């Protein structure tokens, strides 16, 4: 089983989900097995204004642990990330970063500005 621990910069309580990447997709937005897919499938909200199609930056997350257990970022993702507020060297788009290791222990931070943008469309 893989683990995904989610820290929220806005102070929401952290969450941890355990999942088997082989069971992807967990939901219907983003790449199957992506951080967005896993979170939505476990009822944890992450903004995804473009529907998980690598066309916005609202699903930006900062990877604190397990960066190398994620799929490589495409050029399109890198280009979008360049425009993300608060970009870090381990930033990813949640809808594109697929967990590839079935024993991965991933830790991510959901930046505060993402949450603020999401305030009108929470569905969890
Ligand atoms: S949801 Fe738009 S790029 Fe991920």
Short mmCIF file of C-alpha atoms and ligand atoms in Angstrom, two decimals:
data_model
loop_
_atom_site.label_atom_id
_atom_site.label_comp_id
_atom_site.label_asym_id
_atom_site.label_seq_id
_atom_site.Cartn_x
_atom_site.Cartn_y
_atom_site.Cartn_z
CA UNK A 1 0.00 0.00 0.00
CA UNK A 2 1.09 3.54 -0.72
CA UNK A 3 0.50 6.45 1.61
CA UNK A 4 -0.34 10.07 0.88
CA UNK A 5 -0.19 12.57 3.71
CA UNK A 6 -1.72 15.97 3.04
CA UNK A 7 -0.87 19.12 4.99
CA UNK A 8 -2.97 22.23 4.49
CA UNK A 9 -1.28 25.61 4.74
CA UNK A 10 -4.59 27.18 5.78
CA UNK A 11 -4.57 25.22 9.03
CA UNK A 12 -7.11 22.54 8.12
CA UNK A 13 -6.30 19.27 9.92
CA UNK A 14 -3.88 17.05 8.04
CA UNK A 15 -5.16 13.91 6.34
CA UNK A 16 -3.51 10.63 5.42
CA UNK A 17 -4.85 8.13 2.92
CA UNK A 18 -3.62 4.63 2.15
CA UNK A 19 -4.25 3.27 -1.30
CA UNK A 20 -3.03 0.79 -3.86
CA UNK A 21 -1.91 2.67 -7.01
CA UNK A 22 -2.98 -0.39 -9.02
CA UNK A 23 -6.60 0.42 -8.17
CA UNK A 24 -6.54 3.76 -10.03
CA UNK A 25 -8.60 5.59 -11.13
CA UNK A 26 -10.21 6.52 -7.83
CA UNK A 27 -12.32 9.34 -9.22
CA UNK A 28 -12.89 10.89 -12.63
CA UNK A 29 -10.71 14.03 -12.73
CA UNK A 30 -7.02 14.21 -13.55
CA UNK A 31 -4.64 11.47 -14.62
CA UNK A 32 -5.62 8.08 -13.16
CA UNK A 33 -3.55 7.59 -10.00
CA UNK A 34 -2.62 11.28 -9.79
CA UNK A 35 -2.60 13.15 -6.50
CA UNK A 36 -5.86 14.86 -7.53
CA UNK A 37 -7.46 11.54 -8.43
CA UNK A 38 -6.42 9.97 -5.13
CA UNK A 39 -7.58 12.90 -3.01
CA UNK A 40 -10.98 13.29 -4.67
CA UNK A 41 -11.49 9.54 -4.51
CA UNK A 42 -10.97 9.74 -0.75
CA UNK A 43 -13.27 12.75 -0.30
CA UNK A 44 -10.44 15.25 0.21
CA UNK A 45 -10.98 18.42 -1.77
CA UNK A 46 -8.31 19.91 -4.02
CA UNK A 47 -9.17 22.77 -6.36
CA UNK A 48 -9.11 21.71 -10.04
CA UNK A 49 -10.60 24.53 -12.08
CA UNK A 50 -9.83 22.98 -15.48
CA UNK A 51 -11.16 19.57 -14.50
CA UNK A 52 -7.73 17.97 -14.20
CA UNK A 53 -6.72 18.65 -17.80
CA UNK A 54 -3.34 20.33 -17.28
CA UNK A 55 -4.70 23.74 -18.28
CA UNK A 56 -4.62 25.81 -15.08
CA UNK A 57 -2.55 25.99 -11.88
CA UNK A 58 -5.23 25.65 -9.21
CA UNK A 59 -4.25 22.06 -8.35
CA UNK A 60 -0.68 23.17 -7.46
CA UNK A 61 0.80 21.20 -4.55
CA UNK A 62 4.25 21.24 -2.98
CA UNK A 63 5.80 17.79 -2.59
CA UNK A 64 7.71 17.48 0.70
CA UNK A 65 8.50 13.79 0.48
CA UNK A 66 8.38 11.16 -2.25
CA UNK A 67 8.99 13.45 -5.22
CA UNK A 68 10.84 10.67 -7.04
CA UNK A 69 7.91 8.29 -6.65
CA UNK A 70 5.84 10.52 -8.92
CA UNK A 71 5.65 10.47 -12.71
CA UNK A 72 7.84 13.00 -14.48
CA UNK A 73 6.34 16.39 -15.25
CA UNK A 74 5.53 17.02 -18.91
CA UNK A 75 6.68 20.18 -20.66
CA UNK A 76 3.12 21.47 -20.56
CA UNK A 77 2.98 20.97 -16.80
CA UNK A 78 6.34 22.74 -16.33
CA UNK A 79 5.10 25.68 -18.41
CA UNK A 80 1.97 26.01 -16.31
CA UNK A 81 3.88 25.66 -13.05
CA UNK A 82 6.07 28.59 -14.08
CA UNK A 83 2.94 30.70 -13.66
CA UNK A 84 1.85 29.22 -10.33
CA UNK A 85 2.03 31.60 -7.39
CA UNK A 86 4.43 30.32 -4.72
CA UNK A 87 6.30 27.98 -7.06
CA UNK A 88 8.93 25.78 -5.37
CA UNK A 89 11.52 23.34 -6.80
CA UNK A 90 9.25 20.44 -5.81
CA UNK A 91 5.97 21.92 -6.99
CA UNK A 92 3.66 19.74 -9.10
CA UNK A 93 0.23 19.93 -10.60
CA UNK A 94 -1.87 17.55 -8.54
CA UNK A 95 -3.83 16.35 -11.58
CA UNK A 96 -0.66 15.35 -13.46
CA UNK A 97 1.61 13.88 -10.75
CA UNK A 98 0.88 10.14 -10.77
CA UNK A 99 2.05 7.99 -7.87
CA UNK A 100 4.13 5.26 -9.52
CA UNK A 101 5.50 3.31 -6.60
CA UNK A 102 3.14 1.00 -4.72
CA UNK A 103 5.13 1.54 -1.51
CA UNK A 104 5.44 5.30 -1.88
CA UNK A 105 5.09 7.53 1.15
CA UNK A 106 4.21 10.91 -0.27
CA UNK A 107 3.81 14.08 1.77
CA UNK A 108 2.35 17.17 0.13
CA UNK A 109 1.40 20.67 1.20
CA UNK A 110 -1.64 22.37 -0.29
CA UNK A 111 -0.67 26.04 -0.49
CA UNK A 112 -2.94 28.58 1.13
CA UNK A 113 -3.61 30.57 -2.04
CA UNK A 114 -5.01 27.48 -3.72
CA UNK A 115 -7.46 27.01 -0.88
CA UNK A 116 -8.54 30.65 -1.02
CA UNK A 117 -9.32 30.34 -4.69
CA UNK A 118 -11.35 27.25 -3.92
CA UNK A 119 -13.55 28.77 -1.29
CA UNK A 120 -16.61 29.08 -3.50
CA UNK A 121 -16.54 25.64 -5.02
CA UNK A 122 -15.87 23.20 -2.20
CA UNK A 123 -17.85 20.06 -2.78
CA UNK A 124 -16.69 17.86 0.08
S1 LIG B 1 -6.70 20.96 -12.39
FE1 LIG B 1 -6.10 22.37 -13.88
S2 LIG B 1 -4.02 21.83 -14.16
FE2 LIG B 1 -4.65 20.46 -12.67
#
